[in-house]
Coordinates of C-alpha atoms in Angstrom, one line a residue:
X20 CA 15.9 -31.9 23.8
X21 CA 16.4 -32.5 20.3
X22 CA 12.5 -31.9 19.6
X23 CA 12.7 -28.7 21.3
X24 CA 15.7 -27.1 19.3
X25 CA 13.7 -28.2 15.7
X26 CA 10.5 -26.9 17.5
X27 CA 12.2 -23.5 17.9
X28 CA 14.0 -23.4 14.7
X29 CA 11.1 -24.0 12.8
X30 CA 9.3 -21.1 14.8
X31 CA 11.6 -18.7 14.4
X32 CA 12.1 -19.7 10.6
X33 CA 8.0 -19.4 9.6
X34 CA 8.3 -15.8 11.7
X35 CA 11.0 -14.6 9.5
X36 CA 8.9 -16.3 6.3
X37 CA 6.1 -14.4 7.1
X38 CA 7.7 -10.9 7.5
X39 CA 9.8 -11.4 4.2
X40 CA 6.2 -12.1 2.4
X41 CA 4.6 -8.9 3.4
X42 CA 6.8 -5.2 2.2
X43 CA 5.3 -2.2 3.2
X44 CA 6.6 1.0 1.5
X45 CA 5.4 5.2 1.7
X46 CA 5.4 7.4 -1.3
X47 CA 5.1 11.2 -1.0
X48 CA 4.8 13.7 -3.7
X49 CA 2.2 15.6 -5.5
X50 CA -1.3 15.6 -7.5
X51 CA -0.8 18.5 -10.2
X52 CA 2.6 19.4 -9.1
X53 CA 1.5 21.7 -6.1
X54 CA -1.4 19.2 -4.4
X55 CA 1.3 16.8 -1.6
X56 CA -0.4 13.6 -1.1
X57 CA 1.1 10.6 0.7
X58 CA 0.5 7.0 -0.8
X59 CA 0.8 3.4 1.1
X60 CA 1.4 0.8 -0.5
X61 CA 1.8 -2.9 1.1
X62 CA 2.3 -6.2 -1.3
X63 CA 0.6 -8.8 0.7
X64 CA 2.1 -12.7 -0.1
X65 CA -0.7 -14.7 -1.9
X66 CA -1.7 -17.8 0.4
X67 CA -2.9 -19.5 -3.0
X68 CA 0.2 -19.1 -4.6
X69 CA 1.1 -16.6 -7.3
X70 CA 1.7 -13.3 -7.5
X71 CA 1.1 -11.2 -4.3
X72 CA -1.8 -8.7 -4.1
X73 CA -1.9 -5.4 -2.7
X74 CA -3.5 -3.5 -0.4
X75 CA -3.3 0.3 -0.6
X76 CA -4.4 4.2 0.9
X77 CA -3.7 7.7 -0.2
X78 CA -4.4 10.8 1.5
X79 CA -3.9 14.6 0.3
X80 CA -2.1 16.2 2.9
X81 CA -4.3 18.4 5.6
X82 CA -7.1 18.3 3.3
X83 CA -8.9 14.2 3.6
X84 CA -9.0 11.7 5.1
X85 CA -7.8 8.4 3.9
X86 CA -8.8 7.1 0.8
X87 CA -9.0 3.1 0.7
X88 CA -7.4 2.0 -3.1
X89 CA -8.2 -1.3 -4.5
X90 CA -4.9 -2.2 -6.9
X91 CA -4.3 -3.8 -9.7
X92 CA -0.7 -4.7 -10.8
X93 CA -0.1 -5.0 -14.7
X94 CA 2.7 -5.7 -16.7
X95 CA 5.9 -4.2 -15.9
X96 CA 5.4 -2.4 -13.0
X97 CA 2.2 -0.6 -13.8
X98 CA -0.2 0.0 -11.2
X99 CA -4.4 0.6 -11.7
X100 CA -5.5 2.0 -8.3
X101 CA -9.4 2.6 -7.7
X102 CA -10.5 4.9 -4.8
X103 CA -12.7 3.0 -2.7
X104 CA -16.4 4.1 -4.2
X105 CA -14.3 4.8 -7.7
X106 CA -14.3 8.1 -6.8
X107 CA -11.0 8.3 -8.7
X108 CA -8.5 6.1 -10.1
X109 CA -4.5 6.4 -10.5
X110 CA -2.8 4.8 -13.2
X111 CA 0.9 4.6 -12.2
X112 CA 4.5 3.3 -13.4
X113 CA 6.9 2.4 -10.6
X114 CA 10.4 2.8 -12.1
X115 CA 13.2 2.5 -9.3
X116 CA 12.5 4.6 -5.8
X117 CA 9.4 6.5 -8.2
X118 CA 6.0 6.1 -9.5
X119 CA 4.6 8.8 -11.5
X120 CA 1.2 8.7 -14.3
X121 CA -2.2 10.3 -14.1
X122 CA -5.0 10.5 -11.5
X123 CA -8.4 10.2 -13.8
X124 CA -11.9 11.4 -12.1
X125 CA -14.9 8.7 -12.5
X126 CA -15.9 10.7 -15.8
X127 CA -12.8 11.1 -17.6
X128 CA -13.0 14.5 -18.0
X129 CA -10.3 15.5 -15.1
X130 CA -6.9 14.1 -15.8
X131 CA -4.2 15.2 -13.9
X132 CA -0.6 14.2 -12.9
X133 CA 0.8 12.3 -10.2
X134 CA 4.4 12.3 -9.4
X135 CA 5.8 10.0 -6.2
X136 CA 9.0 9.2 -4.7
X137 CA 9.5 6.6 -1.9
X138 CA 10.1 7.9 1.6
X139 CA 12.1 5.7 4.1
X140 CA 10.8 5.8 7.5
X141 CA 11.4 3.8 11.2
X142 CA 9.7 0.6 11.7
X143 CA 7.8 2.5 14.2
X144 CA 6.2 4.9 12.0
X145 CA 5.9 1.9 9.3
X146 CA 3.5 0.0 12.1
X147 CA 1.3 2.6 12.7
X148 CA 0.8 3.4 8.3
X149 CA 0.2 -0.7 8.5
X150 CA -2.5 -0.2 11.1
X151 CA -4.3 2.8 9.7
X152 CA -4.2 -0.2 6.6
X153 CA -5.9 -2.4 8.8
X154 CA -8.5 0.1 10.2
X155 CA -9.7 1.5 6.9
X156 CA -9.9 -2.5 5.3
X157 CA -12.2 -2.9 8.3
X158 CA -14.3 0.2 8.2
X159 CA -15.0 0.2 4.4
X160 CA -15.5 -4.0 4.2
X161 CA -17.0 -4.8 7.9
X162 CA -20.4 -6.8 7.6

């Protein structure tokens, strides 16, 4: 009997590890000050150890699809994220519930501003941004 209760506590306590590892969180806000654009950004545990790694997606609303982002985290709380295909890149600060900096275009002649706040939302809607994750990781990487 004893076995049993330690096999359950132990379940339940690596369940509850594994969903403190991995924070999901939605930014909305704008490309230029006028272009809405909604941003998804998920800090993924690192099962070497270290620092977590992110996976990300952005989108401008009605207008594309969504656009894979491979990120780098610097120094306080700067962010490097390359478009899938470096089709673009974001360079952005997070300070508090906002990231703001500059979208640059492959050539460096387009430089543009990018302002983001972070949007709360039901666990419900937070699944299905975590799966759309999933589905674009798939579709851009699958052999």
């Amino acid at each position: 009997m004893f076995r049993k209760v330690l096999f359950i506590l132990t379940f339940i306590m690596s369940c509850v590890a594994l969903q403190a590892q991995n924070s999901s969180s939605l930014y909305k806000g704008t490309v230029n000050g006028k272009m809405p654009i909604t941003l998804f950004l998920q800090s993924v545990e690192n099962g070497c150890g270290g620092d977590p790694f992110y996976n990300a997606m952005y989108r401008y609303e009605k207008v594309s699809n969504w656009l894979e982002l491979n990120v780098t985290e610097g120094a306080k709380g700067q962010f490097a994220m390359v478009e899938e295909g470096f089709t673009g890149l974001m360079i952005l600060k997070k300070e508090g519930e906002t990231m703001s900096g500059t979208w640059i275009s492959p050539d460096g002649k387009k430089q543009i501003p990018v302002q983001l706040t972070k949007v709360n939302i039901g666990k419900k809607d937070m699944e299905s941004y975590e799966k759309k994750m999933e589905q674009l990781n798939y579709e851009n990487h699958d052999c």
